[in-house]
PDB file of C-alpha atoms in Angstrom:
ATOM      1  CA  MET A   1       0.267  -0.218   0.437  1.00  0.00           C
ATOM      2  CA  GLN A   2       3.061   2.741   0.111  1.00  0.00           C
ATOM      3  CA  ARG A   3       4.723   1.901  -2.702  1.00  0.00           C
ATOM      4  CA  VAL A   4       1.143   2.658  -4.574  1.00  0.00           C
ATOM      5  CA  TRP A   5       0.477   5.829  -2.329  1.00  0.00           C
ATOM      6  CA  GLY A   6       4.172   6.698  -2.665  1.00  0.00           C
ATOM      7  CA  ALA A   7       3.559   6.353  -6.076  1.00  0.00           C
ATOM      8  CA  LEU A   8       0.163   8.685  -6.994  1.00  0.00           C
ATOM      9  CA  PHE A   9       2.397  10.801  -4.446  1.00  0.00           C
ATOM     10  CA  GLU A  10       5.224  11.385  -7.348  1.00  0.00           C
ATOM     11  CA  GLU A  11       2.642  12.912  -9.585  1.00  0.00           C
ATOM     12  CA  PHE A  12       0.185  14.866  -7.084  1.00  0.00           C
ATOM     13  CA  ASP A  13       1.651  16.914  -3.038  1.00  0.00           C
ATOM     14  CA  ALA A  14      -1.728  15.871  -1.612  1.00  0.00           C
ATOM     15  CA  VAL A  15      -4.947  14.128  -1.683  1.00  0.00           C
ATOM     16  CA  ILE A  16      -7.709  15.667  -0.579  1.00  0.00           C
ATOM     17  CA  ALA A  17     -10.337  13.177   1.040  1.00  0.00           C
ATOM     18  CA  PRO A  18     -13.648  13.076   2.785  1.00  0.00           C
ATOM     19  CA  ALA A  19     -12.496  13.796   7.117  1.00  0.00           C
ATOM     20  CA  SER A  20     -16.103  11.328   7.046  1.00  0.00           C
ATOM     21  CA  GLY A  21     -19.164   9.651   4.967  1.00  0.00           C
ATOM     22  CA  VAL A  22     -21.250  12.836   7.083  1.00  0.00           C
ATOM     23  CA  ASN A  23     -21.032  16.137   7.333  1.00  0.00           C
ATOM     24  CA  ALA A  24     -21.111  16.571  11.427  1.00  0.00           C
ATOM     25  CA  PHE A  25     -23.602  16.405  13.766  1.00  0.00           C
ATOM     26  CA  PRO A  26     -24.362  16.495  17.276  1.00  0.00           C
ATOM     27  CA  HIS A  27     -23.184  14.328  19.744  1.00  0.00           C
ATOM     28  CA  ILE A  28     -25.236  11.163  20.896  1.00  0.00           C
ATOM     29  CA  ALA A  29     -25.687   9.803  23.937  1.00  0.00           C
ATOM     30  CA  GLU A  30     -24.906   6.473  23.078  1.00  0.00           C
ATOM     31  CA  ARG A  31     -21.651   6.047  23.820  1.00  0.00           C
ATOM     32  CA  ASN A  32     -20.924   2.317  22.135  1.00  0.00           C
ATOM     33  CA  VAL A  33     -20.283   2.022  19.281  1.00  0.00           C
ATOM     34  CA  ALA A  34     -20.592  -1.187  18.394  1.00  0.00           C
ATOM     35  CA  ARG A  35     -24.760  -0.010  19.106  1.00  0.00           C
ATOM     36  CA  ARG A  36     -24.487   3.484  17.900  1.00  0.00           C
ATOM     37  CA  THR A  37     -26.310   4.853  14.079  1.00  0.00           C
ATOM     38  CA  LEU A  38     -26.629   7.067  12.346  1.00  0.00           C
ATOM     39  CA  SER A  39     -29.587   8.966  10.408  1.00  0.00           C
ATOM     40  CA  ILE A  40     -27.660   8.762   7.020  1.00  0.00           C
ATOM     41  CA  ASP A  41     -30.716   9.832   4.088  1.00  0.00           C
ATOM     42  CA  GLY A  42     -33.804   8.775   6.310  1.00  0.00           C
ATOM     43  CA  GLU A  43     -31.420   5.334   6.885  1.00  0.00           C
ATOM     44  CA  ASP A  44     -30.018   4.376  10.508  1.00  0.00           C
ATOM     45  CA  THR A  45     -26.262   3.297   9.576  1.00  0.00           C
ATOM     46  CA  PRO A  46     -23.414   1.997  11.283  1.00  0.00           C
ATOM     47  CA  PHE A  47     -21.575   4.332  13.174  1.00  0.00           C
ATOM     48  CA  GLY A  48     -18.004   2.640  12.776  1.00  0.00           C
ATOM     49  CA  VAL A  49     -18.096   2.369   8.989  1.00  0.00           C
ATOM     50  CA  GLN A  50     -17.107   6.173   9.659  1.00  0.00           C
ATOM     51  CA  PHE A  51     -13.691   5.124  10.414  1.00  0.00           C
ATOM     52  CA  ALA A  52     -13.606   3.791   7.367  1.00  0.00           C
ATOM     53  CA  TRP A  53     -12.600   7.802   5.749  1.00  0.00           C
ATOM     54  CA  ALA A  54      -9.663   7.684   8.151  1.00  0.00           C
ATOM     55  CA  GLY A  55      -8.360   4.366   7.205  1.00  0.00           C
ATOM     56  CA  LEU A  56      -7.233   6.050   3.924  1.00  0.00           C
ATOM     57  CA  ALA A  57      -4.372   7.521   5.509  1.00  0.00           C
ATOM     58  CA  THR A  58      -3.606   5.475   9.064  1.00  0.00           C
ATOM     59  CA  PHE A  59      -3.873   1.768   7.720  1.00  0.00           C
ATOM     60  CA  PRO A  60      -1.243   2.286   4.757  1.00  0.00           C
ATOM     61  CA  ASN A  61       0.613   5.013   7.827  1.00  0.00           C
ATOM     62  CA  LEU A  62      -0.133   8.137   6.030  1.00  0.00           C
ATOM     63  CA  PRO A  63       0.433  11.180   7.530  1.00  0.00           C
ATOM     64  CA  ALA A  64      -2.418  12.762   7.688  1.00  0.00           C
ATOM     65  CA  THR A  65      -4.171  16.415   8.526  1.00  0.00           C
ATOM     66  CA  SER A  66      -8.290  17.155   9.037  1.00  0.00           C
ATOM     67  CA  VAL A  67      -9.666  20.869   8.332  1.00  0.00           C
ATOM     68  CA  PRO A  68     -12.734  22.845   8.293  1.00  0.00           C
ATOM     69  CA  VAL A  69     -13.637  24.317   4.641  1.00  0.00           C
ATOM     70  CA  GLY A  70     -17.446  25.234   5.009  1.00  0.00           C
ATOM     71  CA  ILE A  71     -20.444  24.785   7.421  1.00  0.00           C
ATOM     72  CA  ASP A  72     -23.159  23.665   6.705  1.00  0.00           C
ATOM     73  CA  PRO A  73     -27.360  24.785   6.337  1.00  0.00           C
ATOM     74  CA  ARG A  74     -27.615  23.363  10.571  1.00  0.00           C
ATOM     75  CA  GLY A  75     -24.740  25.890  11.052  1.00  0.00           C
ATOM     76  CA  LEU A  76     -21.559  22.596  11.796  1.00  0.00           C
ATOM     77  CA  PRO A  77     -18.575  22.422  10.485  1.00  0.00           C
ATOM     78  CA  ILE A  78     -17.811  20.609   6.749  1.00  0.00           C
ATOM     79  CA  GLY A  79     -14.428  18.936   6.976  1.00  0.00           C
ATOM     80  CA  VAL A  80     -11.873  16.567   5.135  1.00  0.00           C
ATOM     81  CA  GLN A  81      -8.632  15.136   5.088  1.00  0.00           C
ATOM     82  CA  VAL A  82      -5.409  16.256   3.884  1.00  0.00           C
ATOM     83  CA  ILE A  83      -3.554  13.306   3.075  1.00  0.00           C
ATOM     84  CA  THR A  84       0.307  13.239   2.120  1.00  0.00           C
ATOM     85  CA  ASN A  85       3.398  11.348   1.223  1.00  0.00           C
ATOM     86  CA  ARG A  86       5.130   9.917   4.552  1.00  0.00           C
ATOM     87  CA  TYR A  87       7.328  10.998   7.054  1.00  0.00           C
ATOM     88  CA  ARG A  88       6.088  15.013   4.985  1.00  0.00           C
ATOM     89  CA  ASP A  89       3.395  16.012   7.564  1.00  0.00           C
ATOM     90  CA  HIS A  90       4.743  19.327   7.480  1.00  0.00           C
ATOM     91  CA  ASP A  91       2.800  18.789   3.295  1.00  0.00           C
ATOM     92  CA  ALA A  92      -0.203  18.512   5.190  1.00  0.00           C
ATOM     93  CA  ILE A  93      -0.130  20.935   7.548  1.00  0.00           C
ATOM     94  CA  ALA A  94       0.839  23.306   4.648  1.00  0.00           C
ATOM     95  CA  VAL A  95      -1.905  21.735   2.288  1.00  0.00           C
ATOM     96  CA  ALA A  96      -4.921  22.034   5.320  1.00  0.00           C
ATOM     97  CA  ALA A  97      -4.113  25.451   6.210  1.00  0.00           C
ATOM     98  CA  LEU A  98      -3.863  26.617   2.137  1.00  0.00           C
ATOM     99  CA  CYS A  99      -7.326  24.176   2.475  1.00  0.00           C
ATOM    100  CA  ASN A 100      -8.987  26.704   5.753  1.00  0.00           C
ATOM    101  CA  ARG A 101      -7.672  29.744   4.654  1.00  0.00           C
ATOM    102  CA  LEU A 102      -9.514  29.687   0.892  1.00  0.00           C
ATOM    103  CA  SER A 103     -13.082  28.692   2.235  1.00  0.00           C
ATOM    104  CA  ARG A 104     -12.826  31.743   3.988  1.00  0.00           C
ATOM    105  CA  SER A 105     -12.735  34.130   1.062  1.00  0.00           C
TER     106      SER A 105
END
């Protein structure tokens, strides 16, 4: 996986991907992740599947930085994650800062 991502980063500086499959949501009283659900398009969906998005970076051990890039109609933040090549943490932070500045203009 690291070699495949490394090949991608030979052409691109960063990948911007969802941080989660849904926008921010109000906190839910259910603390047991195995029983917790989120309503997505009116259907209850297991909460745990949202961790797959973070897995884009964590599985191949790549640096990633989450950054808000907007606000949804409820006033909750919309975020993305910036993924960069191994040992390029500072690039992820720099691109995330740029995304944040652009989202404010």
